[in-house]
DNA sequence: ATGTATACGTACCGATCGGTAACATTGTCA
DNA sequence: TGACAATGTTACCGATCGGTACGTATACAT
């Protein structure tokens, strides 16, 4: 009598001998399709077809397509913070280097041929209605990102720490969007350089 | 035997005594709905219903929903450059003041309760497929914006003019997205201040 | 062996999607 | 009055949308 399969699925995983559950295959396929082509653009039929399962299997693990989309974003959230913390951990006690390491990697990813930006950002654009399950996850992720960027700006000793933190967030969001708008050679490749200039200007007395 | 009603509609308009054409009502309603709620989220039935016309009228003036979306964006493009040039014309020969005037107004607009970002940017997120009619218009708009920002950065005398122009574009796109993600009090309100800092840093020898 | 619970599939639902065929009505200008 | 173009009306199309009722297969415990 599972109360919430989606959550169970994220905390469970990897019993070594457990057969590949249908829910996992569904979420994996949904992740890929939702991210690459958009949530509204993908129907549940295509998801179950490519996952090699049937529709009732989807609706036994996920209460609705909207909730499946929210589960996709929760998974995205996990992997996002892995990437973020990887850059942070690489430069202990040096927030400026942490930011630049993160943005250097973002800038590189945006130059990949089929880069599709940030799944969180894209979902918020697709679902402007407040309270939509997917949007709720997206907003929470961005709030937390903003909080951390402002904290890092303060740790750098910026005079207007909140302004700098927000400025970095604007550059990041701009890189996500420009990456998928311009493709190779687009403005997103200079996100780290511009962040560095902005930080420099914000630290100057 | 109209070859292209959409274009005729933008160059015509305003015969004073002409009865309000169906095509105009359709485009006006589509503009509002597509911008506020998204293109994929709105069906043609809702458009014609709210426009007080019928579906055949829509398809007599627009070959498809995708082309209607493209027409909406062409209209958006016109109004966008009106706003942009308004800021430019207010400060002749002073590109830095032009940028800041434009960004100050963008920052203010992002703080409105139901701000929905840039119609161009949103359309590109909704339609990642290359060659989609809506995306084509959106990409052209952004290419031109990039070109102008880089030219203005060069006119300011920035050492890395292209880097600064691209940095300003990143801030702008970030403001569009953050405006609809965070609502009131979001990071987009500081876009002009951050742009000013970035420009300052880029001009310093 | 038999009950029981879980996992899965077949087949279907009403609603809506974008788009069209065929015809009636209107206003304008000659 | 007649011709024409624009719009409206009604009804329809096949495809797809998200979602479900219901039967079946499998595994395990007793």
CSV table of C-alpha atoms (C1' of nucleotides) in Angstrom, one decimal:
chain,number,residue,atom,x,y,z
A,1,UNK,CA,0.0,0.0,0.0
A,2,UNK,CA,2.5,2.6,-1.1
A,3,UNK,CA,1.5,6.1,-0.1
A,4,UNK,CA,3.9,7.9,-2.4
A,5,UNK,CA,5.7,5.9,-5.1
A,6,UNK,CA,7.6,8.8,-6.5
A,7,UNK,CA,9.4,9.6,-3.2
A,8,UNK,CA,10.0,5.9,-2.5
A,9,UNK,CA,11.6,5.7,-5.9
A,10,UNK,CA,14.1,8.4,-5.2
A,11,UNK,CA,15.1,7.1,-1.8
A,12,UNK,CA,15.0,3.5,-2.7
A,13,UNK,CA,17.0,2.3,-5.8
A,14,UNK,CA,19.8,-0.1,-6.2
A,15,UNK,CA,19.0,-3.2,-4.2
A,16,UNK,CA,21.4,-4.9,-6.6
A,17,UNK,CA,19.1,-7.9,-7.4
A,18,UNK,CA,15.8,-6.0,-7.8
A,19,UNK,CA,14.3,-6.3,-11.2
A,20,UNK,CA,14.1,-3.0,-13.1
A,21,UNK,CA,10.8,-1.6,-12.0
A,22,UNK,CA,8.4,-0.1,-14.5
A,23,UNK,CA,8.3,3.1,-12.5
A,24,UNK,CA,12.0,3.7,-13.0
A,25,UNK,CA,11.9,3.0,-16.7
A,26,UNK,CA,9.0,5.4,-17.0
A,27,UNK,CA,10.8,8.2,-15.0
A,28,UNK,CA,14.0,7.7,-17.0
A,29,UNK,CA,12.2,8.0,-20.3
A,30,UNK,CA,10.0,10.9,-19.1
A,31,UNK,CA,13.2,12.7,-17.9
A,32,UNK,CA,14.8,12.4,-21.3
A,33,UNK,CA,11.7,13.4,-23.3
A,34,UNK,CA,10.5,16.2,-21.0
A,35,UNK,CA,13.9,17.8,-20.9
A,36,UNK,CA,14.8,17.5,-24.6
A,37,UNK,CA,11.4,18.3,-26.2
A,38,UNK,CA,9.4,19.9,-23.4
A,39,UNK,CA,6.7,18.7,-21.1
A,40,UNK,CA,3.6,19.9,-22.9
A,41,UNK,CA,5.0,18.5,-26.2
A,42,UNK,CA,5.2,15.0,-24.9
A,43,UNK,CA,2.1,12.8,-24.4
A,44,UNK,CA,1.9,10.0,-21.9
A,45,UNK,CA,1.4,7.5,-24.8
A,46,UNK,CA,4.8,8.2,-26.2
A,47,UNK,CA,6.4,7.9,-22.8
A,48,UNK,CA,4.9,4.4,-22.1
A,49,UNK,CA,5.6,3.3,-25.6
A,50,UNK,CA,9.3,4.2,-25.4
A,51,UNK,CA,9.5,2.8,-21.9
A,52,UNK,CA,8.1,-0.5,-23.1
A,53,UNK,CA,5.3,-0.4,-20.6
A,54,UNK,CA,1.6,0.4,-20.7
A,55,UNK,CA,-0.4,3.3,-19.5
A,56,UNK,CA,-1.9,1.8,-16.4
A,57,UNK,CA,1.6,1.1,-15.2
A,58,UNK,CA,2.3,4.8,-15.4
A,59,UNK,CA,-0.8,5.7,-13.5
A,60,UNK,CA,-0.1,3.2,-10.8
A,61,UNK,CA,3.2,4.8,-10.0
A,62,UNK,CA,2.3,8.5,-10.7
A,63,UNK,CA,-1.1,10.0,-10.0
A,64,UNK,CA,-1.1,12.2,-13.1
A,65,UNK,CA,1.1,13.5,-15.9
A,66,UNK,CA,1.5,16.7,-14.0
A,67,UNK,CA,2.9,14.7,-11.0
A,68,UNK,CA,5.2,12.7,-13.3
A,69,UNK,CA,6.5,16.0,-14.5
A,70,UNK,CA,7.1,17.1,-10.9
A,71,UNK,CA,8.9,13.9,-10.2
A,72,UNK,CA,11.1,14.5,-13.3
A,73,UNK,CA,12.0,17.9,-11.8
A,74,UNK,CA,12.7,16.5,-8.4
A,75,UNK,CA,15.2,14.2,-10.0
A,76,UNK,CA,16.6,17.1,-12.0
A,77,UNK,CA,16.9,19.1,-8.7
A,78,UNK,CA,19.0,16.3,-7.2
A,79,UNK,CA,21.4,16.2,-10.2
A,80,UNK,CA,21.6,20.0,-10.3
A,81,UNK,CA,22.8,20.3,-6.8
A,82,UNK,CA,25.3,17.5,-7.4
A,83,UNK,CA,26.8,19.6,-10.2
A,84,UNK,CA,26.7,22.7,-8.1
A,85,UNK,CA,28.3,21.2,-5.0
A,86,UNK,CA,30.9,19.6,-7.1
A,87,UNK,CA,32.1,23.0,-8.1
A,88,UNK,CA,31.8,24.2,-4.5
A,89,UNK,CA,33.7,21.3,-3.1
A,90,UNK,CA,36.5,21.8,-5.5
A,91,UNK,CA,37.4,25.2,-4.0
A,92,UNK,CA,36.8,25.0,-0.2
A,93,UNK,CA,36.5,28.5,1.4
A,94,UNK,CA,36.8,30.3,-1.9
A,95,UNK,CA,33.3,31.3,-3.1
A,96,UNK,CA,34.6,33.3,-6.0
A,97,UNK,CA,36.5,30.3,-7.4
A,98,UNK,CA,33.4,28.1,-6.7
A,99,UNK,CA,31.2,30.4,-8.8
A,100,UNK,CA,33.6,30.6,-11.6
A,101,UNK,CA,34.2,26.8,-11.6
A,102,UNK,CA,30.4,26.3,-11.8
A,103,UNK,CA,29.9,28.9,-14.5
A,104,UNK,CA,32.9,27.6,-16.6
A,105,UNK,CA,31.2,24.3,-16.7
A,106,UNK,CA,27.8,25.8,-17.5
A,107,UNK,CA,29.4,27.8,-20.3
A,108,UNK,CA,30.9,24.7,-21.7
A,109,UNK,CA,27.6,22.7,-21.5
A,110,UNK,CA,25.7,25.5,-23.3
A,111,UNK,CA,28.0,25.0,-26.3
A,112,UNK,CA,26.9,21.5,-26.9
A,113,UNK,CA,24.9,21.1,-30.2
A,114,UNK,CA,21.6,20.1,-28.7
A,115,UNK,CA,21.8,22.0,-25.4
A,116,UNK,CA,18.3,22.6,-24.1
A,117,UNK,CA,18.9,24.9,-21.1
A,118,UNK,CA,17.7,24.3,-17.5
A,119,UNK,CA,14.8,21.9,-17.1
A,120,UNK,CA,13.6,23.9,-14.1
A,121,UNK,CA,13.6,27.2,-16.1
A,122,UNK,CA,11.9,25.6,-19.1
A,123,UNK,CA,9.2,24.0,-16.9
A,124,UNK,CA,8.4,27.4,-15.3
A,125,UNK,CA,8.0,28.9,-18.8
A,126,UNK,CA,5.8,26.1,-19.9
A,127,UNK,CA,3.6,26.3,-16.8
A,128,UNK,CA,2.9,29.9,-15.8
A,129,UNK,CA,0.0,29.0,-13.5
A,130,UNK,CA,0.8,29.4,-9.9
A,131,UNK,CA,0.5,26.1,-7.9
A,132,UNK,CA,1.1,23.8,-10.8
A,133,UNK,CA,3.0,20.8,-9.4
A,134,UNK,CA,5.9,21.2,-11.9
A,135,UNK,CA,6.1,24.9,-11.3
A,136,UNK,CA,6.2,24.5,-7.5
A,137,UNK,CA,9.3,22.3,-7.7
A,138,UNK,CA,10.9,24.7,-10.2
A,139,UNK,CA,10.3,27.8,-8.0
A,140,UNK,CA,11.7,26.0,-4.9
A,141,UNK,CA,14.9,25.2,-6.8
A,142,UNK,CA,15.3,28.7,-7.9
A,143,UNK,CA,14.6,30.2,-4.5
A,144,UNK,CA,17.3,28.0,-3.0
A,145,UNK,CA,19.8,28.9,-5.8
A,146,UNK,CA,19.2,32.5,-5.2
A,147,UNK,CA,19.7,32.1,-1.4
A,148,UNK,CA,23.0,30.3,-2.0
A,149,UNK,CA,24.3,32.8,-4.5
A,150,UNK,CA,23.5,35.7,-2.2
A,151,UNK,CA,25.3,33.9,0.6
A,152,UNK,CA,28.3,33.3,-1.5
A,153,UNK,CA,28.3,36.9,-2.6
A,154,UNK,CA,28.3,38.0,1.1
A,155,UNK,CA,31.1,35.6,1.8
A,156,UNK,CA,33.2,37.2,-0.9
A,157,UNK,CA,32.8,40.5,0.9
A,158,UNK,CA,30.8,42.3,-1.7
A,159,UNK,CA,29.4,45.7,-0.5
A,160,UNK,CA,26.0,45.0,-2.1
A,161,UNK,CA,26.0,41.2,-1.5
A,162,UNK,CA,22.4,40.7,-2.5
A,163,UNK,CA,22.8,42.7,-5.7
A,164,UNK,CA,25.8,40.7,-6.7
A,165,UNK,CA,24.1,37.4,-5.8
A,166,UNK,CA,21.1,38.4,-7.9
A,167,UNK,CA,23.4,39.6,-10.7
A,168,UNK,CA,25.0,36.2,-10.8
A,169,UNK,CA,21.6,34.6,-10.9
A,170,UNK,CA,20.6,36.7,-13.9
A,171,UNK,CA,23.8,35.8,-15.7
A,172,UNK,CA,23.1,32.1,-15.0
A,173,UNK,CA,19.5,32.2,-16.2
A,174,UNK,CA,20.6,34.2,-19.2
A,175,UNK,CA,23.2,31.5,-20.0
A,176,UNK,CA,20.5,28.8,-19.8
A,177,UNK,CA,18.2,30.6,-22.2
A,178,UNK,CA,20.9,31.9,-24.6
A,179,UNK,CA,22.4,28.5,-24.8
A,180,UNK,CA,19.4,27.0,-26.3
A,181,UNK,CA,18.5,30.1,-28.4
A,182,UNK,CA,21.9,30.7,-30.1
A,183,UNK,CA,23.6,27.3,-30.1
A,184,UNK,CA,27.3,27.2,-30.9
A,185,UNK,CA,29.2,30.5,-30.6
A,186,UNK,CA,26.3,32.1,-28.6
A,187,UNK,CA,26.7,34.6,-25.7
A,188,UNK,CA,26.4,31.9,-23.1
A,189,UNK,CA,30.0,30.9,-23.7
A,190,UNK,CA,31.2,34.2,-22.0
A,191,UNK,CA,29.1,33.7,-18.8
A,192,UNK,CA,32.1,32.9,-16.6
A,193,UNK,CA,34.1,35.8,-17.9
A,194,UNK,CA,31.2,38.3,-17.4
A,195,UNK,CA,30.6,36.9,-13.9
A,196,UNK,CA,34.2,37.5,-13.1
A,197,UNK,CA,34.0,41.1,-14.3
A,198,UNK,CA,30.9,41.6,-12.3
A,199,UNK,CA,32.4,40.2,-9.2
A,200,UNK,CA,35.5,42.3,-9.6
A,201,UNK,CA,33.4,45.4,-9.9
A,202,UNK,CA,31.3,44.5,-6.9
A,203,UNK,CA,34.4,44.0,-4.6
A,204,UNK,CA,36.1,47.2,-5.5
A,205,UNK,CA,35.9,49.7,-2.7
B,1,UNK,CA,-6.7,36.5,-53.6
B,2,UNK,CA,-4.5,37.5,-50.6
B,3,UNK,CA,-1.1,36.1,-50.8
B,4,UNK,CA,-0.1,36.9,-47.2
B,5,UNK,CA,-2.7,38.3,-44.9
B,6,UNK,CA,-0.5,38.6,-41.9
B,7,UNK,CA,1.8,41.0,-43.6
B,8,UNK,CA,-1.0,43.0,-45.2
B,9,UNK,CA,-2.4,43.3,-41.8
B,10,UNK,CA,0.6,44.9,-40.3
B,11,UNK,CA,1.2,47.4,-43.1
B,12,UNK,CA,-2.5,48.2,-43.6
B,13,UNK,CA,-4.6,49.2,-40.6
B,14,UNK,CA,-6.4,52.4,-39.8
B,15,UNK,CA,-8.7,53.3,-42.7
B,16,UNK,CA,-10.8,55.1,-40.1
B,17,UNK,CA,-14.1,53.9,-41.5
B,18,UNK,CA,-13.1,50.3,-42.1
B,19,UNK,CA,-15.1,47.8,-40.0
B,20,UNK,CA,-12.8,45.9,-37.5
B,21,UNK,CA,-11.6,42.9,-39.6
B,22,UNK,CA,-11.8,39.4,-38.2
B,23,UNK,CA,-8.1,38.9,-38.8
B,24,UNK,CA,-7.2,41.8,-36.5
B,25,UNK,CA,-9.5,40.6,-33.7
B,26,UNK,CA,-8.0,37.1,-34.0
B,27,UNK,CA,-4.5,38.3,-33.9
B,28,UNK,CA,-5.2,40.6,-30.9
B,29,UNK,CA,-6.8,37.8,-28.9
B,30,UNK,CA,-4.1,35.4,-29.9
B,31,UNK,CA,-1.4,37.9,-28.9
B,32,UNK,CA,-2.9,38.2,-25.4
B,33,UNK,CA,-3.5,34.5,-24.8
B,34,UNK,CA,-0.2,33.3,-26.3
B,35,UNK,CA,1.8,35.8,-24.3
B,36,UNK,CA,0.1,35.3,-21.0
B,37,UNK,CA,-0.6,31.6,-21.0
B,38,UNK,CA,1.8,30.2,-23.6
B,39,UNK,CA,1.3,29.1,-27.2
B,40,UNK,CA,1.0,25.3,-26.6
B,41,UNK,CA,-1.4,25.9,-23.8
B,42,UNK,CA,-4.0,27.7,-26.0
B,43,UNK,CA,-6.1,26.0,-28.5
B,44,UNK,CA,-7.5,27.6,-31.6
B,45,UNK,CA,-11.1,27.0,-30.3
B,46,UNK,CA,-10.5,29.3,-27.4
B,47,UNK,CA,-9.0,32.0,-29.6
B,48,UNK,CA,-11.9,32.1,-32.0
B,49,UNK,CA,-14.4,31.9,-29.1
B,50,UNK,CA,-12.9,34.9,-27.3
B,51,UNK,CA,-12.4,36.8,-30.5
B,52,UNK,CA,-16.1,36.4,-31.3
B,53,UNK,CA,-15.4,34.8,-34.7
B,54,UNK,CA,-15.4,31.2,-36.1
B,55,UNK,CA,-12.7,28.8,-36.9
B,56,UNK,CA,-13.0,29.1,-40.7
B,57,UNK,CA,-12.3,32.8,-40.3
B,58,UNK,CA,-9.1,32.1,-38.6
B,59,UNK,CA,-7.9,29.7,-41.2
B,60,UNK,CA,-8.9,32.1,-44.0
B,61,UNK,CA,-6.4,34.6,-42.6
B,62,UNK,CA,-3.7,32.3,-41.2
B,63,UNK,CA,-2.6,29.1,-42.8
B,64,UNK,CA,-2.1,27.3,-39.5
B,65,UNK,CA,-1.9,27.7,-35.8
B,66,UNK,CA,1.9,27.7,-36.1
B,67,UNK,CA,1.8,30.6,-38.6
B,68,UNK,CA,-0.6,32.4,-36.3
B,69,UNK,CA,1.9,32.1,-33.5
B,70,UNK,CA,4.6,33.4,-35.9
B,71,UNK,CA,2.4,36.4,-36.7
B,72,UNK,CA,2.0,37.0,-33.0
B,73,UNK,CA,5.7,37.1,-32.6
B,74,UNK,CA,6.2,39.4,-35.6
B,75,UNK,CA,3.8,41.8,-33.9
B,76,UNK,CA,5.8,41.3,-30.7
B,77,UNK,CA,9.0,42.1,-32.5
B,78,UNK,CA,7.6,45.4,-33.8
B,79,UNK,CA,6.6,46.5,-30.3
B,80,UNK,CA,9.8,45.3,-28.8
B,81,UNK,CA,11.9,47.5,-31.0
B,82,UNK,CA,9.6,50.4,-30.4
B,83,UNK,CA,10.4,50.1,-26.7
B,84,UNK,CA,14.1,49.6,-27.4
B,85,UNK,CA,14.4,52.5,-29.7
B,86,UNK,CA,12.5,54.7,-27.3
B,87,UNK,CA,15.3,54.2,-24.8
B,88,UNK,CA,17.9,54.7,-27.5
B,89,UNK,CA,16.3,57.9,-28.8
B,90,UNK,CA,16.1,59.3,-25.3
B,91,UNK,CA,19.9,59.5,-25.0
B,92,UNK,CA,21.4,60.2,-28.4
B,93,UNK,CA,25.1,59.4,-28.7
B,94,UNK,CA,25.3,57.9,-25.2
B,95,UNK,CA,25.0,54.1,-25.5
B,96,UNK,CA,25.6,53.5,-21.9
B,97,UNK,CA,22.7,55.7,-20.9
B,98,UNK,CA,20.6,54.1,-23.6
B,99,UNK,CA,21.2,50.6,-22.2
B,100,UNK,CA,20.6,51.7,-18.6
B,101,UNK,CA,17.3,53.5,-19.6
B,102,UNK,CA,16.1,50.3,-21.4
B,103,UNK,CA,17.1,48.1,-18.5
B,104,UNK,CA,15.6,50.3,-15.9
B,105,UNK,CA,12.3,50.0,-17.7
B,106,UNK,CA,12.7,46.3,-18.1
B,107,UNK,CA,13.5,46.0,-14.4
B,108,UNK,CA,10.3,47.9,-13.6
B,109,UNK,CA,8.1,45.8,-15.9
B,110,UNK,CA,9.4,42.6,-14.3
B,111,UNK,CA,8.0,43.7,-11.0
B,112,UNK,CA,4.5,43.7,-12.2
B,113,UNK,CA,2.3,41.0,-10.6
B,114,UNK,CA,1.6,39.0,-13.7
B,115,UNK,CA,4.8,39.6,-15.6
B,116,UNK,CA,5.3,36.8,-18.1
B,117,UNK,CA,8.7,37.6,-19.5
B,118,UNK,CA,9.7,38.0,-23.2
B,119,UNK,CA,7.3,36.4,-25.7
B,120,UNK,CA,10.2,35.6,-27.9
B,121,UNK,CA,12.2,33.8,-25.3
B,122,UNK,CA,9.1,31.9,-24.1
B,123,UNK,CA,8.3,30.8,-27.6
B,124,UNK,CA,11.8,29.5,-28.2
B,125,UNK,CA,11.5,27.4,-25.0
B,126,UNK,CA,8.2,26.1,-26.0
B,127,UNK,CA,9.4,25.1,-29.5
B,128,UNK,CA,12.9,23.7,-29.4
B,129,UNK,CA,12.6,22.2,-32.9
B,130,UNK,CA,14.8,24.1,-35.4
B,131,UNK,CA,12.8,25.6,-38.2
B,132,UNK,CA,9.5,25.9,-36.4
B,133,UNK,CA,7.8,29.1,-37.7
B,134,UNK,CA,7.5,30.6,-34.2
B,135,UNK,CA,11.1,29.8,-33.4
B,136,UNK,CA,12.4,31.3,-36.6
B,137,UNK,CA,11.0,34.7,-35.7
B,138,UNK,CA,12.3,34.4,-32.2
B,139,UNK,CA,15.8,33.5,-33.2
B,140,UNK,CA,15.9,36.4,-35.7
B,141,UNK,CA,14.9,38.8,-33.0
B,142,UNK,CA,17.5,37.6,-30.6
B,143,UNK,CA,20.3,37.7,-33.2
B,144,UNK,CA,19.5,41.3,-34.0
B,145,UNK,CA,19.4,42.2,-30.3
B,146,UNK,CA,22.8,40.6,-29.9
B,147,UNK,CA,24.1,42.5,-32.8
B,148,UNK,CA,22.9,45.8,-31.5
B,149,UNK,CA,24.1,45.2,-28.0
B,150,UNK,CA,27.6,44.3,-29.2
B,151,UNK,CA,27.6,47.4,-31.4
B,152,UNK,CA,26.6,49.6,-28.4
B,153,UNK,CA,29.3,48.0,-26.3
B,154,UNK,CA,31.9,48.8,-28.9
B,155,UNK,CA,30.6,52.4,-29.1
B,156,UNK,CA,31.1,52.6,-25.3
B,157,UNK,CA,34.8,51.9,-25.9
B,158,UNK,CA,34.9,48.6,-24.1
B,159,UNK,CA,38.1,46.6,-24.5
B,160,UNK,CA,36.2,43.3,-25.0
B,161,UNK,CA,33.2,44.8,-26.7
B,162,UNK,CA,31.7,41.5,-27.8
B,163,UNK,CA,32.1,40.1,-24.3
B,164,UNK,CA,30.3,43.0,-22.8
B,165,UNK,CA,27.5,43.0,-25.4
B,166,UNK,CA,27.0,39.3,-24.7
B,167,UNK,CA,27.1,39.9,-20.9
B,168,UNK,CA,24.4,42.5,-21.2
B,169,UNK,CA,22.3,40.1,-23.3
B,170,UNK,CA,22.7,37.5,-20.6
B,171,UNK,CA,21.5,39.9,-17.9
B,172,UNK,CA,18.5,40.8,-20.1
B,173,UNK,CA,17.5,37.3,-20.7
B,174,UNK,CA,18.1,36.5,-17.1
B,175,UNK,CA,15.7,39.4,-16.2
B,176,UNK,CA,13.0,38.1,-18.5
B,177,UNK,CA,13.1,34.7,-16.9
B,178,UNK,CA,13.7,35.7,-13.3
B,179,UNK,CA,10.8,38.2,-13.6
B,180,UNK,CA,8.3,35.5,-14.3
B,181,UNK,CA,9.9,33.0,-11.9
B,182,UNK,CA,10.2,35.1,-8.8
B,183,UNK,CA,7.6,37.8,-9.1
B,184,UNK,CA,7.8,40.8,-6.8
B,185,UNK,CA,11.1,41.3,-5.1
B,186,UNK,CA,12.9,39.0,-7.5
B,187,UNK,CA,16.4,39.4,-8.8
B,188,UNK,CA,15.3,41.1,-12.0
B,189,UNK,CA,14.8,44.4,-10.2
B,190,UNK,CA,18.5,44.8,-10.0
B,191,UNK,CA,19.2,44.2,-13.7
B,192,UNK,CA,20.1,47.8,-14.4
B,193,UNK,CA,22.3,48.1,-11.4
B,194,UNK,CA,24.2,45.0,-12.3
B,195,UNK,CA,24.5,46.1,-15.9
B,196,UNK,CA,26.0,49.3,-14.8
B,197,UNK,CA,28.6,47.5,-12.7
B,198,UNK,CA,29.4,45.2,-15.5
B,199,UNK,CA,29.8,48.2,-17.9
B,200,UNK,CA,32.0,50.0,-15.4
B,201,UNK,CA,34.2,46.9,-15.0
B,202,UNK,CA,34.5,46.5,-18.8
B,203,UNK,CA,35.5,50.1,-19.4
B,204,UNK,CA,38.3,50.3,-16.8
B,205,UNK,CA,41.7,50.2,-18.4
C,1,DA,C1',-2.2,-26.7,-3.4
C,2,DT,C1',-4.4,-22.6,-2.4
C,3,DG,C1',-5.2,-18.0,-1.0
C,4,DT,C1',-3.5,-13.3,-1.4
C,5,DA,C1',-1.3,-9.4,-3.0
C,6,DT,C1',1.2,-7.1,-6.4
C,7,DA,C1',2.4,-6.0,-11.2
C,8,DC,C1',1.1,-5.8,-15.7
C,9,DG,C1',-1.8,-5.7,-20.2
C,10,DT,C1',-6.1,-5.1,-23.3
C,11,DA,C1',-9.4,-2.3,-24.4
C,12,DC,C1',-11.8,1.5,-23.9
C,13,DC,C1',-13.6,6.4,-22.3
C,14,DG,C1',-15.1,11.3,-23.2
C,15,DA,C1',-12.8,15.5,-24.4
C,16,DT,C1',-10.0,18.2,-27.1
C,17,DC,C1',-6.6,18.8,-30.7
C,18,DG,C1',-5.7,21.3,-35.4
C,19,DG,C1',-8.1,21.7,-39.6
C,20,DT,C1',-11.9,21.5,-43.4
C,21,DA,C1',-16.2,21.1,-46.6
C,22,DA,C1',-20.3,23.2,-48.0
C,23,DC,C1',-23.4,26.7,-47.8
C,24,DA,C1',-25.8,31.1,-46.1
C,25,DT,C1',-25.4,36.0,-45.1
C,26,DT,C1',-23.7,40.5,-45.3
C,27,DG,C1',-21.8,45.0,-47.0
C,28,DT,C1',-19.7,47.5,-50.9
C,29,DC,C1',-19.2,49.3,-55.2
C,30,DA,C1',-20.5,49.7,-59.9
D,1,DT,C1',-29.6,45.1,-59.8
D,2,DG,C1',-25.9,42.4,-60.0
D,3,DA,C1',-21.4,40.9,-58.9
D,4,DC,C1',-17.8,40.2,-55.6
D,5,DA,C1',-15.3,39.5,-51.5
D,6,DA,C1',-15.5,38.8,-46.6
D,7,DT,C1',-17.5,36.7,-42.9
D,8,DG,C1',-20.6,33.6,-40.5
D,9,DT,C1',-23.0,28.9,-39.8
D,10,DT,C1',-23.2,24.1,-39.1
D,11,DA,C1',-21.3,20.0,-39.1
D,12,DC,C1',-17.8,17.2,-39.6
D,13,DC,C1',-12.9,14.9,-39.9
D,14,DG,C1',-9.0,11.7,-38.0
D,15,DA,C1',-5.7,12.0,-34.4
D,16,DT,C1',-4.3,12.6,-30.0
D,17,DC,C1',-5.1,14.1,-25.3
D,18,DG,C1',-5.0,12.4,-20.2
D,19,DG,C1',-7.1,8.8,-17.7
D,20,DT,C1',-9.5,4.3,-16.2
D,21,DA,C1',-12.4,-0.2,-15.8
D,22,DC,C1',-11.4,-4.7,-15.7
D,23,DG,C1',-9.2,-9.0,-16.5
D,24,DT,C1',-4.7,-11.7,-16.2
D,25,DA,C1',-0.1,-13.3,-14.9
D,26,DT,C1',3.3,-14.1,-11.4
D,27,DA,C1',5.4,-14.7,-6.8
D,28,DC,C1',5.2,-15.8,-2.2
D,29,DA,C1',3.4,-17.4,2.2
D,30,DT,C1',0.7,-20.7,4.4
